[in-house]
C-alpha cells in the first residue's frame, strides 16, 4: 500500500515545524578532510562548494578523530575481526574489544565496572530502563539534554514521580527532593555535567552533598547520575570530566566516546550491581548490535592517549586556545558565559543578528551553530563556538579578526 495519505499528513506536520521555527535546516555534507597546513589547523570541504571551512561546531575537543594511532587501531581490529559483530552482545556478539573497552573506561572514570552502548543517547535510555521500578522518583535539571528527558519518559514513571529543578539552582533541587512522596523507594537525580548549549557546568559537589542529606529517607537512597558527555576527556586537569573538576564522585557516570575522544559510542560506569542490572534490563543494550570492534579499539587508544603526556599536552593546548578565544571575545566587548569549557557561547540576544552573523561566518569559511527561539528562550539567542585541540593560534586569531570586522 502506498503511503500517499501518510505522506500528505507528514508534510503538513513538517510544514508546521517550519512555521514554528523548529525545523532542522538542510544537512550539509562534508566531502573532504584537509589536514593541517603551515600555521593553520584542519579544514573541511562541503558538497557544492570549493571553499575550505574551519569547524567551530565539532564536539571532537581533543581532535583525535584523525589521529594515526586511532586509525591504526581501528584498522587492525577490522582486519583481525571484520566489520560487524553479527549478533547482539548476549548471543555471542561480545568480542574481546568490547570487554577491553568496558574495563578501560571504568578505570578511566574510577568506577568498578562499565557497559558500553552505541551512543550516550541510548546509554541514558538504557539506564532509565535498568534502574527504575514503580516506586522510583526522578529529578533532573531544567536544561538537561534531550536524551535524559527521553530516558525519563521511556522509563514510564507517572508524572507525579518526576521533578525538574531550575537550572543549577540548589534551593530548587532541595524543593524537588522535599516533594518526593514517602512511598517512593529510590530517587534518581540526573543532570548534564557540562550544559552543551552554554558551556557552563553542574555544581556536582553541591548536588552530591545535598542528595546525601536526603539519602536516609528512601529505601534505596538518592542516586546521583551525571551525563558528562561534553566533560569527560575535555574537562579538568586530567580530562576526567566535571565531577573530578568539582572534586566529587557521583554514583553513576554516563558518557560518550563520540566527543572529546573523537570516536563513537556511549557508556555507563557504576557499581558492579548497577552495571549488571544494565546488562539484564536495558533494552537499548540488549536488543541491538554493539559497536564495531574498530570503534572499540579506537576508543581504547583514545583513552590511552588521554592518559599519556601527549594527551595532557593536547588538553593544555585546548585550554590555551579556549582562553585565547574567550579573551578575544572579551576584547571585542562581546558577551559570553564565563567558564573554562571549550563550548564558548556568544550571546547575540537577537534572532535576525544571530542569523546574519552565522551567515557572515559561513561566507568567510567558518562553521558554527546559531541557536534561536524556540530552541533557546527569546533574548537568549546565541552562537555556539566549540574550540578543539587542533585549532591553532592563527586559526583563533583569524576568527576573532572576522568577528571584529562584522558590523
Ligand atoms: C549531555 C549529552 N548527552 C548525550 C549526548 C548524545 O551523545 P551521543 O552522540 O553519544 O549519543 C549529547 C550530545 O549531544 C549530550 O550533550
XYZ file of C-alpha atoms and ligand atoms in Angstrom:
423
model
C 0.000 0.000 0.000
C 1.368 3.401 -0.925
C 1.974 5.995 1.791
C 0.304 8.876 -0.113
C -2.117 9.734 2.696
C 0.561 9.385 5.369
C 2.985 11.450 3.244
C 0.455 14.281 2.988
C -0.101 14.326 6.751
C 3.612 14.206 7.474
C 4.315 17.034 5.028
C 1.721 19.111 6.869
C 3.326 18.313 10.220
C 6.798 19.211 8.889
C 5.343 22.449 7.492
C 4.109 23.281 10.991
C 7.591 22.683 12.411
C 8.967 25.080 9.786
C 6.341 27.699 10.609
C 7.236 27.434 14.287
C 10.962 27.806 13.512
C 11.669 24.355 14.947
C 12.561 22.511 11.725
C 16.153 21.379 11.263
C 17.951 23.050 8.375
C 19.212 21.080 5.380
C 22.163 18.844 6.240
C 25.490 19.927 4.769
C 27.725 17.146 3.521
C 31.434 17.100 4.293
C 33.229 15.796 1.226
C 36.858 16.257 2.170
C 39.087 16.499 5.234
C 42.129 18.684 4.593
C 44.952 18.026 7.083
C 46.686 20.907 8.902
C 48.994 23.072 6.758
C 51.560 25.618 7.895
C 50.273 27.614 10.822
C 46.644 26.522 10.296
C 44.718 23.502 11.552
C 42.464 21.136 9.563
C 39.894 22.355 7.087
C 36.836 20.734 5.513
C 35.221 20.964 2.091
C 31.446 20.814 1.763
C 29.468 19.380 -1.133
C 28.647 22.071 -3.683
C 31.399 24.464 -2.593
C 35.103 24.908 -3.363
C 35.637 26.802 -0.152
C 37.610 25.385 2.778
C 35.936 25.624 6.174
C 37.245 25.611 9.707
C 34.917 23.749 12.067
C 33.987 25.556 15.240
C 30.939 23.341 15.638
C 32.572 19.981 16.321
C 32.482 18.139 19.656
C 35.800 16.487 18.906
C 37.505 18.553 21.604
C 40.801 16.677 21.676
C 40.741 16.363 17.916
C 41.575 12.666 17.964
C 39.355 11.515 15.056
C 42.224 11.693 12.573
C 44.968 10.598 14.947
C 47.128 7.965 13.226
C 47.181 5.693 16.312
C 43.375 5.570 16.442
C 43.138 4.892 12.736
C 45.750 2.138 13.019
C 43.944 0.539 15.993
C 40.613 0.582 14.137
C 42.268 -0.785 11.028
C 43.980 -3.678 12.836
C 40.815 -4.619 14.745
C 38.848 -4.663 11.491
C 41.422 -6.795 9.708
C 41.512 -9.255 12.618
C 37.779 -9.490 13.379
C 35.818 -7.992 10.450
C 33.477 -5.021 10.322
C 30.330 -6.181 12.133
C 29.585 -8.257 15.250
C 26.943 -10.473 13.610
C 24.724 -10.525 16.710
C 23.778 -8.736 19.889
C 26.052 -8.994 22.901
C 24.294 -11.853 24.707
C 24.154 -14.021 21.577
C 27.917 -14.225 21.105
C 28.227 -10.704 19.752
C 30.721 -9.860 22.520
C 34.279 -9.587 21.220
C 37.487 -9.051 23.158
C 37.424 -5.374 22.086
C 34.056 -4.747 23.783
C 35.262 -6.264 27.036
C 38.553 -4.356 26.850
C 36.843 -1.003 26.293
C 34.470 -1.597 29.226
C 37.386 -2.326 31.523
C 39.369 0.620 30.208
C 36.642 3.217 30.547
C 35.697 2.017 34.055
C 39.331 2.546 35.042
C 39.385 5.959 33.343
C 36.458 7.277 35.400
C 37.425 5.299 38.510
C 34.331 3.104 38.798
C 34.221 -0.668 39.425
C 32.514 -1.518 36.123
C 31.090 -0.143 32.867
C 28.830 -1.141 29.967
C 29.227 0.329 26.513
C 26.398 1.327 24.206
C 26.081 2.586 20.641
C 25.768 6.126 21.946
C 25.342 8.196 25.081
C 21.746 8.713 23.962
C 20.961 5.005 24.182
C 23.029 4.776 27.382
C 20.696 7.211 29.159
C 17.627 5.403 27.855
C 19.116 2.059 28.913
C 19.973 3.340 32.368
C 16.409 4.526 32.939
C 15.051 1.116 31.932
C 17.563 -0.665 34.157
C 17.289 1.230 37.423
C 13.647 2.362 37.532
C 10.988 0.439 39.410
C 7.392 1.514 40.105
C 8.488 3.395 43.217
C 11.289 5.428 41.610
C 11.231 9.199 41.555
C 13.418 11.026 39.000
C 14.686 14.581 39.395
C 16.505 16.461 36.636
C 17.922 19.885 35.763
C 15.647 22.020 33.604
C 18.302 22.248 30.869
C 19.150 18.533 30.682
C 19.953 17.086 27.260
C 17.148 15.602 25.205
C 18.462 12.062 25.804
C 17.878 12.425 29.557
C 14.406 13.857 29.043
C 13.621 10.976 26.694
C 15.120 8.480 29.167
C 12.822 9.733 31.925
C 9.863 9.371 29.563
C 10.624 5.849 28.433
C 11.093 4.628 31.975
C 7.297 5.085 32.156
C 7.301 6.755 35.536
C 3.990 8.514 36.243
C 4.334 12.301 36.157
C 3.955 12.806 39.933
C 7.194 10.800 40.264
C 9.170 13.416 38.420
C 10.703 16.728 39.431
C 12.528 19.365 37.418
C 14.708 21.917 39.185
C 15.649 25.323 37.789
C 19.000 25.273 36.022
C 21.801 24.800 38.582
C 19.521 26.108 41.351
C 20.340 24.161 44.509
C 17.408 25.542 46.513
C 15.084 24.328 43.798
C 16.774 20.909 43.850
C 16.023 20.763 47.585
C 12.405 21.701 46.853
C 12.182 18.781 44.403
C 13.671 16.415 46.982
C 11.274 17.680 49.661
C 8.351 16.937 47.352
C 9.209 13.248 46.859
C 6.411 11.069 48.268
C 7.033 8.961 51.353
C 6.030 5.853 49.373
C 8.994 6.191 46.988
C 11.766 3.604 47.361
C 14.506 5.194 45.293
C 15.288 8.658 43.971
C 17.482 9.374 40.965
C 18.929 12.864 40.498
C 20.267 13.242 36.961
C 21.977 16.154 35.260
C 24.365 17.105 32.474
C 27.951 17.669 33.631
C 28.527 20.354 31.013
C 25.462 22.035 29.513
C 26.289 21.852 25.858
C 24.401 24.931 24.681
C 26.046 27.161 27.256
C 29.384 25.639 28.268
C 28.563 26.058 31.955
C 28.681 23.123 34.358
C 26.659 21.497 37.121
C 27.920 22.176 40.682
C 28.251 18.425 41.214
C 29.920 18.746 44.629
C 26.894 20.659 45.921
C 24.417 18.291 44.262
C 26.104 15.228 45.762
C 26.190 16.829 49.238
C 22.522 17.793 49.099
C 21.492 14.330 47.917
C 23.480 12.759 50.727
C 21.346 14.699 53.236
C 18.193 13.038 51.858
C 19.751 9.576 51.493
C 18.234 8.057 54.656
C 14.640 8.908 53.698
C 14.334 6.288 50.978
C 14.874 2.535 50.996
C 17.393 2.625 48.124
C 18.710 6.111 48.836
C 19.218 9.041 46.462
C 21.353 8.113 43.470
C 23.269 10.808 41.597
C 23.829 10.410 37.844
C 25.934 12.751 35.738
C 25.815 12.612 31.959
C 29.215 14.133 31.298
C 29.255 13.672 27.547
C 30.885 17.068 26.975
C 33.135 16.907 30.034
C 34.860 13.520 30.028
C 38.133 13.861 28.173
C 37.887 17.621 27.800
C 37.496 18.997 31.298
C 39.552 19.003 34.467
C 43.308 18.802 34.853
C 43.470 15.203 33.633
C 40.432 15.205 31.370
C 38.479 13.203 33.929
C 35.463 15.446 33.496
C 33.211 17.679 35.520
C 32.955 15.556 38.693
C 36.728 15.496 39.000
C 36.807 19.247 38.290
C 34.326 19.716 41.162
C 36.283 17.347 43.418
C 33.455 14.877 43.957
C 32.139 11.460 42.903
C 28.567 10.976 41.695
C 27.227 7.396 41.842
C 26.774 6.806 38.118
C 28.618 8.357 35.177
C 27.232 8.350 31.640
C 29.471 9.481 28.827
C 30.246 9.282 25.147
C 33.227 8.244 23.065
C 31.866 10.483 20.314
C 33.031 13.882 21.550
C 36.433 14.513 23.228
C 37.605 11.001 22.331
C 36.777 11.503 18.659
C 35.224 8.065 18.049
C 31.666 6.866 18.653
C 29.591 5.096 21.300
C 28.483 5.669 24.876
C 28.937 4.132 28.304
C 27.532 3.793 31.796
C 30.105 3.434 34.571
C 28.945 2.477 38.060
C 28.934 -0.261 40.720
C 29.019 -3.899 39.633
C 25.336 -4.327 40.571
C 24.166 -1.298 38.549
C 26.184 -2.432 35.540
C 24.809 -5.976 35.801
C 21.259 -4.527 36.024
C 22.022 -2.605 32.840
C 23.147 -5.820 31.142
C 19.987 -7.618 32.272
C 17.369 -4.899 31.831
C 18.477 -2.145 29.446
C 16.684 -2.873 26.167
C 18.852 -0.373 24.300
C 21.844 -2.520 25.276
C 20.307 -5.986 24.994
C 18.404 -5.959 21.707
C 20.765 -4.112 19.407
C 24.110 -4.920 17.821
C 27.066 -3.422 19.700
C 29.697 -1.003 18.440
C 32.118 -2.331 15.860
C 35.471 -3.666 17.047
C 37.026 -0.785 15.104
C 35.171 1.766 17.254
C 36.153 -0.073 20.450
C 39.825 -0.380 19.522
C 39.977 3.302 18.543
C 38.238 4.345 21.768
C 40.686 2.335 23.912
C 43.526 4.050 22.072
C 41.906 7.469 22.669
C 41.702 6.759 26.414
C 45.338 5.630 26.447
C 46.367 8.843 24.677
C 44.412 10.920 27.203
C 46.415 9.304 29.985
C 49.742 9.953 28.279
C 51.948 13.040 28.224
C 50.843 13.632 24.634
C 47.217 13.631 25.820
C 47.936 16.085 28.598
C 49.664 18.301 26.005
C 46.534 18.217 23.881
C 44.399 19.133 26.868
C 46.762 22.005 27.689
C 46.561 23.205 24.067
C 42.787 23.013 24.181
C 42.767 25.164 27.308
C 45.152 27.713 25.760
C 43.097 28.042 22.581
C 39.864 28.290 24.585
C 41.396 31.030 26.730
C 42.648 32.835 23.624
C 39.190 32.727 22.060
C 37.420 33.832 25.240
C 39.894 36.711 25.691
C 39.393 37.668 22.033
C 35.618 37.885 22.510
C 36.039 39.901 25.707
C 38.495 42.221 23.910
C 35.792 42.970 21.333
C 33.324 43.696 24.126
C 31.225 40.664 23.172
C 29.158 38.850 25.787
C 29.716 35.202 26.688
C 29.055 32.883 29.649
C 32.198 32.637 31.750
C 33.916 29.298 32.275
C 36.862 27.245 31.104
C 34.984 24.753 28.873
C 35.700 24.752 25.092
C 31.998 25.376 24.394
C 32.014 29.163 24.181
C 28.641 30.830 23.635
C 28.467 34.267 22.070
C 25.306 35.864 23.423
C 23.837 37.789 20.493
C 20.361 38.180 22.036
C 18.637 38.924 18.705
C 17.292 36.440 16.168
C 17.995 38.418 12.975
C 21.518 39.350 14.052
C 22.254 35.735 15.019
C 21.219 34.501 11.550
C 23.208 37.314 9.936
C 26.368 36.523 11.895
C 26.134 32.771 11.249
C 25.804 33.510 7.525
C 28.688 36.005 7.592
C 30.936 33.441 9.288
C 29.855 30.739 6.834
C 30.550 33.024 3.869
C 34.026 33.513 5.346
C 34.709 29.804 5.829
C 33.715 29.306 9.478
C 31.177 26.684 10.583
C 29.272 27.495 13.788
C 25.824 26.830 15.243
C 23.275 29.590 15.797
C 20.641 28.984 18.483
C 17.446 30.992 18.244
C 13.916 30.828 19.649
C 12.279 28.360 20.295
C 15.479 26.301 20.840
C 16.533 28.948 23.381
C 14.237 31.474 25.109
C 13.690 34.827 23.364
C 16.524 37.168 24.318
C 18.997 34.294 24.779
C 19.851 33.925 21.071
C 23.373 32.586 20.897
C 26.125 31.464 18.575
C 27.905 28.401 19.922
C 31.626 28.181 19.209
C 33.454 24.967 20.056
C 37.217 25.026 20.307
C 39.326 21.929 19.775
C 42.951 20.963 20.243
C 43.697 21.073 16.503
C 42.804 24.757 16.255
C 45.964 26.819 16.080
C 46.749 30.237 17.462
C 46.472 31.568 13.891
C 43.060 29.910 13.435
C 41.640 31.512 16.545
C 43.214 34.846 15.676
C 41.623 34.800 12.213
C 38.146 34.044 13.634
C 38.451 36.872 16.150
C 39.555 39.197 13.322
C 36.464 38.196 11.332
C 34.232 38.963 14.304
C 35.940 42.335 14.659
C 35.020 43.218 11.067
C 31.377 42.212 11.466
C 29.195 45.268 11.777
C 24.579 15.597 27.643
C 24.556 14.798 26.377
N 24.192 13.514 26.436
C 24.174 12.757 25.334
C 24.518 13.265 24.101
C 24.477 12.367 22.900
O 25.728 11.734 22.719
P 25.846 10.589 21.648
O 26.110 11.238 20.342
O 26.962 9.710 22.100
O 24.534 9.866 21.670
C 24.895 14.592 24.000
C 25.312 15.157 22.703
O 24.806 15.932 22.059
C 24.901 15.390 25.164
O 25.217 16.692 25.102
